[in-house]
């Protein structure tokens, strides 16, 4: 069994993990919860216009 070349600072690793957890969440403002039925109706209405 080989030993790692360096020892990791557990407190530093924990701080990095917490920083990742607390990172600004990605912008979900473009994602809407629109039912598929409404999407289909809008698409059909748009096609009928053409």
mmCIF file of N, CA and C in Angstrom:
data_model
loop_
_atom_site.group_PDB
_atom_site.id
_atom_site.type_symbol
_atom_site.label_atom_id
_atom_site.label_comp_id
_atom_site.label_asym_id
_atom_site.label_seq_id
_atom_site.Cartn_x
_atom_site.Cartn_y
_atom_site.Cartn_z
ATOM 1 N N UNK A 1 0.858 -1.193 0.000
ATOM 2 C CA UNK A 1 0.000 0.000 0.000
ATOM 3 C C UNK A 1 0.889 1.236 0.000
ATOM 4 N N UNK A 2 0.597 2.149 -0.891
ATOM 5 C CA UNK A 2 1.417 3.358 -0.969
ATOM 6 C C UNK A 2 0.739 4.490 -0.219
ATOM 7 N N UNK A 3 1.536 5.371 0.308
ATOM 8 C CA UNK A 3 0.973 6.523 1.016
ATOM 9 C C UNK A 3 0.902 7.707 0.056
ATOM 10 N N UNK A 4 -0.075 8.585 0.254
ATOM 11 C CA UNK A 4 -0.205 9.726 -0.653
ATOM 12 C C UNK A 4 1.028 10.635 -0.567
ATOM 13 N N UNK A 5 1.331 11.302 -1.654
ATOM 14 C CA UNK A 5 2.509 12.173 -1.716
ATOM 15 C C UNK A 5 2.348 13.364 -0.786
ATOM 16 N N UNK A 6 1.124 13.772 -0.566
ATOM 17 C CA UNK A 6 0.906 14.894 0.342
ATOM 18 C C UNK A 6 -0.317 14.608 1.195
ATOM 19 N N UNK A 7 -0.347 15.212 2.358
ATOM 20 C CA UNK A 7 -1.516 15.086 3.224
ATOM 21 C C UNK A 7 -2.417 16.287 2.947
ATOM 22 N N UNK A 8 -3.710 16.025 2.956
ATOM 23 C CA UNK A 8 -4.648 17.104 2.688
ATOM 24 C C UNK A 8 -5.144 17.703 3.990
ATOM 25 N N UNK A 9 -5.292 19.036 3.973
ATOM 26 C CA UNK A 9 -5.825 19.745 5.132
ATOM 27 C C UNK A 9 -7.342 19.568 5.139
ATOM 28 N N UNK A 10 -7.833 18.793 6.095
ATOM 29 C CA UNK A 10 -9.261 18.481 6.126
ATOM 30 C C UNK A 10 -10.120 19.726 6.320
ATOM 31 N N UNK A 11 -9.634 20.707 7.101
ATOM 32 C CA UNK A 11 -10.401 21.928 7.312
ATOM 33 C C UNK A 11 -10.498 22.730 6.008
ATOM 34 N N UNK A 12 -9.423 22.727 5.235
ATOM 35 C CA UNK A 12 -9.431 23.421 3.938
ATOM 36 C C UNK A 12 -10.396 22.722 2.983
ATOM 37 N N UNK A 13 -10.363 21.392 2.977
ATOM 38 C CA UNK A 13 -11.275 20.643 2.114
ATOM 39 C C UNK A 13 -12.731 20.909 2.496
ATOM 40 N N UNK A 14 -13.028 20.921 3.798
ATOM 41 C CA UNK A 14 -14.377 21.191 4.271
ATOM 42 C C UNK A 14 -14.820 22.596 3.859
ATOM 43 N N UNK A 15 -13.916 23.568 3.965
ATOM 44 C CA UNK A 15 -14.237 24.945 3.572
ATOM 45 C C UNK A 15 -14.555 25.010 2.079
ATOM 46 N N UNK A 16 -13.808 24.275 1.263
ATOM 47 C CA UNK A 16 -14.070 24.262 -0.182
ATOM 48 C C UNK A 16 -15.420 23.617 -0.486
ATOM 49 N N UNK A 17 -15.737 22.536 0.214
ATOM 50 C CA UNK A 17 -17.025 21.866 0.018
ATOM 51 C C UNK A 17 -18.161 22.806 0.393
ATOM 52 N N UNK A 18 -18.033 23.487 1.528
ATOM 53 C CA UNK A 18 -19.081 24.410 1.963
ATOM 54 C C UNK A 18 -19.212 25.573 0.991
ATOM 55 N N UNK A 19 -18.087 26.044 0.439
ATOM 56 C CA UNK A 19 -18.137 27.125 -0.545
ATOM 57 C C UNK A 19 -18.904 26.663 -1.785
ATOM 58 N N UNK A 20 -18.684 25.413 -2.200
ATOM 59 C CA UNK A 20 -19.407 24.874 -3.351
ATOM 60 C C UNK A 20 -20.905 24.774 -3.060
ATOM 61 N N UNK A 21 -21.242 24.332 -1.863
ATOM 62 C CA UNK A 21 -22.649 24.187 -1.486
ATOM 63 C C UNK A 21 -23.332 25.550 -1.473
ATOM 64 N N UNK A 22 -22.625 26.569 -0.969
ATOM 65 C CA UNK A 22 -23.209 27.901 -0.823
ATOM 66 C C UNK A 22 -23.077 28.754 -2.081
ATOM 67 N N UNK A 23 -22.494 28.177 -3.131
ATOM 68 C CA UNK A 23 -22.306 28.921 -4.375
ATOM 69 C C UNK A 23 -23.644 29.357 -4.937
ATOM 70 N N UNK A 24 -23.639 30.490 -5.616
ATOM 71 C CA UNK A 24 -24.850 31.035 -6.235
ATOM 72 C C UNK A 24 -25.486 29.970 -7.133
ATOM 73 N N UNK A 25 -26.746 29.640 -6.902
ATOM 74 C CA UNK A 25 -27.388 28.646 -7.770
ATOM 75 C C UNK A 25 -27.524 29.189 -9.188
ATOM 76 N N UNK A 26 -27.570 28.291 -10.172
ATOM 77 C CA UNK A 26 -27.696 28.748 -11.560
ATOM 78 C C UNK A 26 -29.042 29.418 -11.772
ATOM 79 N N UNK A 27 -29.072 30.310 -12.730
ATOM 80 C CA UNK A 27 -30.272 31.091 -13.012
ATOM 81 C C UNK A 27 -31.323 30.203 -13.666
ATOM 82 N N UNK A 28 -32.407 29.982 -12.958
ATOM 83 C CA UNK A 28 -33.480 29.136 -13.471
ATOM 84 C C UNK A 28 -34.659 29.977 -13.965
ATOM 85 N N UNK A 29 -34.458 31.295 -14.102
ATOM 86 C CA UNK A 29 -35.573 32.175 -14.447
ATOM 87 C C UNK A 29 -36.158 31.867 -15.814
ATOM 88 N N UNK A 30 -35.371 31.251 -16.700
ATOM 89 C CA UNK A 30 -35.889 30.918 -18.031
ATOM 90 C C UNK A 30 -36.713 29.630 -18.014
ATOM 91 N N UNK A 31 -36.575 28.848 -16.973
ATOM 92 C CA UNK A 31 -37.315 27.590 -16.893
ATOM 93 C C UNK A 31 -38.683 27.842 -16.273
ATOM 94 N N UNK A 32 -39.706 27.502 -16.998
ATOM 95 C CA UNK A 32 -41.068 27.700 -16.520
ATOM 96 C C UNK A 32 -41.730 26.325 -16.370
ATOM 97 N N UNK A 33 -42.679 26.276 -15.481
ATOM 98 C CA UNK A 33 -43.408 25.024 -15.281
ATOM 99 C C UNK A 33 -44.711 25.098 -16.060
ATOM 100 N N UNK A 34 -44.609 24.923 -17.383
ATOM 101 C CA UNK A 34 -45.769 25.016 -18.258
ATOM 102 C C UNK A 34 -46.210 23.600 -18.632
ATOM 103 N N UNK A 35 -47.484 23.291 -18.402
ATOM 104 C CA UNK A 35 -47.976 21.945 -18.750
ATOM 105 C C UNK A 35 -47.839 21.670 -20.245
ATOM 106 N N UNK A 36 -47.537 20.446 -20.586
ATOM 107 C CA UNK A 36 -47.350 20.062 -21.992
ATOM 108 C C UNK A 36 -48.598 20.343 -22.823
ATOM 109 N N UNK A 37 -49.769 20.181 -22.246
ATOM 110 C CA UNK A 37 -51.021 20.415 -22.986
ATOM 111 C C UNK A 37 -51.110 21.857 -23.474
ATOM 112 N N UNK A 38 -50.718 22.803 -22.644
ATOM 113 C CA UNK A 38 -50.752 24.220 -23.019
ATOM 114 C C UNK A 38 -49.741 24.495 -24.129
ATOM 115 N N UNK A 39 -48.560 23.905 -24.022
ATOM 116 C CA UNK A 39 -47.534 24.066 -25.056
ATOM 117 C C UNK A 39 -48.065 23.553 -26.390
ATOM 118 N N UNK A 40 -48.698 22.380 -26.365
ATOM 119 C CA UNK A 40 -49.253 21.792 -27.581
ATOM 120 C C UNK A 40 -50.334 22.696 -28.164
ATOM 121 N N UNK A 41 -51.236 23.212 -27.315
ATOM 122 C CA UNK A 41 -52.301 24.104 -27.790
ATOM 123 C C UNK A 41 -51.722 25.361 -28.428
ATOM 124 N N UNK A 42 -50.690 25.926 -27.820
ATOM 125 C CA UNK A 42 -50.068 27.129 -28.373
ATOM 126 C C UNK A 42 -49.405 26.843 -29.717
ATOM 127 N N UNK A 43 -48.765 25.702 -29.814
ATOM 128 C CA UNK A 43 -48.112 25.326 -31.074
ATOM 129 C C UNK A 43 -49.156 25.125 -32.174
ATOM 130 N N UNK A 44 -50.255 24.455 -31.863
ATOM 131 C CA UNK A 44 -51.313 24.231 -32.851
ATOM 132 C C UNK A 44 -51.953 25.548 -33.278
ATOM 133 N N UNK A 45 -52.186 26.434 -32.322
ATOM 134 C CA UNK A 45 -52.780 27.749 -32.647
ATOM 135 C C UNK A 45 -51.842 28.532 -33.563
ATOM 136 N N UNK A 46 -50.547 28.440 -33.314
ATOM 137 C CA UNK A 46 -49.575 29.143 -34.139
ATOM 138 C C UNK A 46 -49.551 28.563 -35.556
ATOM 139 N N UNK A 47 -49.650 27.243 -35.667
ATOM 140 C CA UNK A 47 -49.675 26.632 -36.980
ATOM 141 C C UNK A 47 -50.941 26.988 -37.769
ATOM 142 N N UNK A 48 -52.069 27.095 -37.075
ATOM 143 C CA UNK A 48 -53.332 27.445 -37.730
ATOM 144 C C UNK A 48 -53.278 28.862 -38.305
ATOM 145 N N UNK A 49 -52.527 29.758 -37.617
ATOM 146 C CA UNK A 49 -52.379 31.128 -38.109
ATOM 147 C C UNK A 49 -51.672 31.148 -39.450
ATOM 148 N N UNK A 50 -50.734 30.242 -39.638
ATOM 149 C CA UNK A 50 -49.938 30.206 -40.865
ATOM 150 C C UNK A 50 -50.768 29.567 -41.909
#
